[in-house]
mmCIF file of C-alpha atoms in Angstrom:
data_model
loop_
_atom_site.group_PDB
_atom_site.id
_atom_site.type_symbol
_atom_site.label_atom_id
_atom_site.label_comp_id
_atom_site.label_asym_id
_atom_site.label_seq_id
_atom_site.Cartn_x
_atom_site.Cartn_y
_atom_site.Cartn_z
ATOM 1 C CA GLY A 1 19.282 -31.146 -19.461
ATOM 2 C CA GLY A 2 17.540 -27.828 -19.446
ATOM 3 C CA GLY A 3 19.074 -25.454 -16.898
ATOM 4 C CA PRO A 4 21.696 -22.829 -17.510
ATOM 5 C CA GLY A 5 24.339 -25.178 -16.061
ATOM 6 C CA ALA A 6 23.666 -27.622 -18.927
ATOM 7 C CA MET A 7 24.669 -25.119 -21.590
ATOM 8 C CA ALA A 8 28.113 -25.370 -23.068
ATOM 9 C CA PRO A 9 30.283 -22.290 -22.671
ATOM 10 C CA GLY A 10 31.063 -20.463 -25.886
ATOM 11 C CA GLY A 11 29.058 -20.015 -29.099
ATOM 12 C CA ALA A 12 25.329 -20.700 -29.446
ATOM 13 C CA SER A 13 24.629 -24.059 -31.029
ATOM 14 C CA THR A 14 21.202 -25.424 -31.908
ATOM 15 C CA VAL A 15 21.183 -27.505 -28.720
ATOM 16 C CA GLU A 16 22.050 -24.497 -26.582
ATOM 17 C CA VAL A 17 19.214 -22.454 -28.069
ATOM 18 C CA GLN A 18 16.806 -25.317 -27.398
ATOM 19 C CA ASP A 19 18.225 -25.757 -23.902
ATOM 20 C CA ARG A 20 17.954 -22.015 -23.317
ATOM 21 C CA GLY A 21 14.316 -22.096 -24.518
ATOM 22 C CA VAL A 22 13.497 -24.958 -22.132
ATOM 23 C CA TRP A 23 15.254 -23.135 -19.299
ATOM 24 C CA GLN A 24 13.229 -19.973 -19.982
ATOM 25 C CA VAL A 25 9.941 -21.918 -19.783
ATOM 26 C CA GLY A 26 11.140 -23.498 -16.542
ATOM 27 C CA GLN A 27 12.123 -20.039 -15.282
ATOM 28 C CA LEU A 28 8.637 -18.723 -15.946
ATOM 29 C CA GLU A 29 7.215 -21.513 -13.821
ATOM 30 C CA GLU A 30 9.705 -20.693 -11.059
ATOM 31 C CA ASP A 31 8.769 -16.999 -11.327
ATOM 32 C CA GLU A 32 5.093 -17.889 -10.906
ATOM 33 C CA GLU A 33 6.017 -19.866 -7.800
ATOM 34 C CA ASP A 34 8.040 -16.875 -6.585
ATOM 35 C CA VAL A 35 4.988 -14.622 -7.049
ATOM 36 C CA VAL A 36 2.863 -17.018 -4.998
ATOM 37 C CA CYS A 37 5.564 -17.144 -2.314
ATOM 38 C CA MET A 38 5.849 -13.337 -2.344
ATOM 39 C CA LYS A 39 2.081 -12.962 -1.990
ATOM 40 C CA GLN A 40 2.105 -15.388 0.934
ATOM 41 C CA TYR A 41 5.011 -13.523 2.518
ATOM 42 C CA VAL A 42 3.263 -10.143 2.127
ATOM 43 C CA ALA A 43 0.033 -11.628 3.494
ATOM 44 C CA ALA A 44 1.877 -13.009 6.519
ATOM 45 C CA LEU A 45 3.593 -9.658 7.121
ATOM 46 C CA LEU A 46 0.315 -7.740 7.059
ATOM 47 C CA GLU A 47 -2.185 -10.237 8.426
ATOM 48 C CA ASN A 48 -0.250 -12.297 10.975
ATOM 49 C CA PRO A 49 1.902 -10.243 13.368
ATOM 50 C CA ASN A 50 3.171 -13.419 15.054
ATOM 51 C CA SER A 51 4.643 -14.804 11.819
ATOM 52 C CA SER A 52 7.960 -12.917 12.158
ATOM 53 C CA ALA A 53 9.762 -10.041 13.822
ATOM 54 C CA ALA A 54 9.211 -7.973 10.672
ATOM 55 C CA ALA A 55 5.468 -8.680 10.813
ATOM 56 C CA LYS A 56 5.385 -7.580 14.463
ATOM 57 C CA ALA A 57 7.237 -4.379 13.576
ATOM 58 C CA ILE A 58 4.850 -3.645 10.695
ATOM 59 C CA HIS A 59 1.847 -4.343 12.914
ATOM 60 C CA PHE A 60 3.226 -2.018 15.596
ATOM 61 C CA CYS A 61 3.888 0.705 13.006
ATOM 62 C CA LEU A 62 0.375 0.407 11.583
ATOM 63 C CA VAL A 63 -1.197 0.648 15.039
ATOM 64 C CA ALA A 64 1.008 3.663 15.809
ATOM 65 C CA LEU A 65 -0.023 5.211 12.473
ATOM 66 C CA ILE A 66 -3.694 4.757 13.372
ATOM 67 C CA PHE A 67 -3.150 6.538 16.686
ATOM 68 C CA PHE A 68 -1.095 9.263 14.989
ATOM 69 C CA ALA A 69 -3.807 9.807 12.345
ATOM 70 C CA THR A 70 -6.470 10.027 15.052
ATOM 71 C CA LEU A 71 -4.432 12.499 17.074
ATOM 72 C CA LEU A 72 -3.704 14.519 13.945
ATOM 73 C CA THR A 73 -7.414 14.718 13.143
ATOM 74 C CA ILE A 74 -8.250 15.876 16.667
ATOM 75 C CA VAL A 75 -5.482 18.465 16.907
ATOM 76 C CA GLU A 76 -6.084 19.979 13.456
ATOM 77 C CA THR A 77 -9.619 20.957 14.506
ATOM 78 C CA MET A 78 -8.304 23.155 17.318
ATOM 79 C CA PRO A 79 -8.433 26.904 16.591
ATOM 80 C CA GLU A 80 -4.951 27.369 18.051
ATOM 81 C CA VAL A 81 -3.344 25.478 15.147
ATOM 82 C CA ARG A 82 -5.105 27.245 12.249
ATOM 83 C CA ASN A 83 -1.762 28.827 11.252
ATOM 84 C CA TYR A 84 -0.305 25.362 10.635
ATOM 85 C CA LEU A 85 -2.914 24.003 8.219
ATOM 86 C CA ARG A 86 -0.342 23.305 5.491
ATOM 87 C CA PHE A 87 1.555 21.069 7.910
ATOM 88 C CA PHE A 88 -1.632 19.166 8.751
ATOM 89 C CA PHE A 89 -2.533 18.797 5.074
ATOM 90 C CA ALA A 90 0.932 17.395 4.372
ATOM 91 C CA MET A 91 0.652 14.969 7.279
ATOM 92 C CA ASP A 92 -2.857 13.931 6.196
ATOM 93 C CA TYR A 93 -1.557 13.131 2.718
ATOM 94 C CA CYS A 94 1.398 11.178 4.094
ATOM 95 C CA VAL A 95 -0.896 9.139 6.336
ATOM 96 C CA THR A 96 -3.321 8.565 3.448
ATOM 97 C CA GLY A 97 -0.419 7.451 1.272
ATOM 98 C CA LEU A 98 0.871 5.002 3.867
ATOM 99 C CA PHE A 99 -2.579 3.520 4.477
ATOM 100 C CA THR A 100 -3.107 3.291 0.708
ATOM 101 C CA LEU A 101 0.171 1.397 0.360
ATOM 102 C CA GLU A 102 -0.897 -1.022 3.092
ATOM 103 C CA PHE A 103 -4.344 -1.445 1.475
ATOM 104 C CA LEU A 104 -2.839 -2.118 -1.966
ATOM 105 C CA LEU A 105 -0.331 -4.600 -0.550
ATOM 106 C CA ARG A 106 -3.140 -6.483 1.178
ATOM 107 C CA LEU A 107 -5.095 -6.462 -2.106
ATOM 108 C CA TYR A 108 -2.020 -7.797 -3.921
ATOM 109 C CA ALA A 109 -1.609 -10.579 -1.354
ATOM 110 C CA ALA A 110 -5.298 -11.510 -1.253
ATOM 111 C CA GLU A 111 -6.192 -15.025 -2.334
ATOM 112 C CA SER A 112 -9.343 -13.686 -4.006
ATOM 113 C CA VAL A 113 -9.937 -10.132 -5.210
ATOM 114 C CA LEU A 114 -13.691 -10.658 -4.920
ATOM 115 C CA ALA A 115 -13.432 -11.854 -1.324
ATOM 116 C CA PHE A 116 -11.105 -8.950 -0.522
ATOM 117 C CA CYS A 117 -13.426 -6.362 -2.084
ATOM 118 C CA THR A 118 -16.508 -7.709 -0.300
ATOM 119 C CA SER A 119 -14.919 -8.062 3.131
ATOM 120 C CA PRO A 120 -16.539 -5.642 5.600
ATOM 121 C CA PHE A 121 -13.139 -4.728 7.068
ATOM 122 C CA ASN A 122 -11.745 -3.849 3.654
ATOM 123 C CA LEU A 123 -14.862 -1.876 2.768
ATOM 124 C CA VAL A 124 -14.356 0.165 5.944
ATOM 125 C CA ASP A 125 -10.698 0.693 5.027
ATOM 126 C CA PHE A 126 -11.699 1.844 1.542
ATOM 127 C CA ALA A 127 -14.360 4.174 2.963
ATOM 128 C CA THR A 128 -11.722 5.600 5.305
ATOM 129 C CA LEU A 129 -9.286 6.253 2.449
ATOM 130 C CA ALA A 130 -11.805 7.706 0.002
ATOM 131 C CA PRO A 131 -12.279 11.150 1.644
ATOM 132 C CA GLY A 132 -8.559 11.854 1.421
ATOM 133 C CA TYR A 133 -8.620 11.238 -2.317
ATOM 134 C CA VAL A 134 -11.827 13.240 -2.757
ATOM 135 C CA GLU A 135 -10.086 16.143 -0.998
ATOM 136 C CA ILE A 136 -7.049 15.811 -3.285
ATOM 137 C CA TRP A 137 -9.329 15.735 -6.327
ATOM 138 C CA LEU A 138 -11.205 18.820 -5.130
ATOM 139 C CA LEU A 139 -7.958 20.655 -4.409
ATOM 140 C CA ALA A 140 -6.712 19.883 -7.889
ATOM 141 C CA GLY A 141 -9.796 21.612 -9.287
ATOM 142 C CA HIS A 142 -9.695 24.627 -6.960
ATOM 143 C CA ARG A 143 -5.937 25.216 -6.700
ATOM 144 C CA GLY A 144 -5.136 26.486 -3.266
ATOM 145 C CA ASP A 145 -8.454 26.848 -1.450
ATOM 146 C CA MET A 146 -7.337 24.266 1.125
ATOM 147 C CA GLU A 147 -9.079 25.877 4.062
ATOM 148 C CA LYS A 148 -12.482 26.091 2.300
ATOM 149 C CA ILE A 149 -12.323 22.540 0.974
ATOM 150 C CA HIS A 150 -11.089 21.131 4.263
ATOM 151 C CA GLU A 151 -13.928 22.816 6.156
ATOM 152 C CA ALA A 152 -16.505 21.288 3.793
#
């Protein structure tokens, strides 16, 4: 036998070491299956809202996040809120982070990286995320000129 249940309790004999080695190889195969199952589970959560209650909740949260991000973008352009720019920057970065997490999880769960990277929907998502990271990169180089960079 090869599983951990087949090993005798106590000291390590030659048979136990061989059994343990066989079990480890079998475990690697099970881990690979677990990765495939995890990818399928993540894909179902993000791509099929009808697959589970959790998938519906995630879908609802993502739709709400899209509306929140849109509202945030509209409101932050109003002159009345210029005194709260730091709040809007923080919220922009949180939203960008959450959308990045969702994007990376979908990439992880993709059956093909090439198909994922050439999908028009994913290209739009990437193009939507990119300006947030360009702004972060610019801020890192100009330390504190948030208003000037954000206006550009």
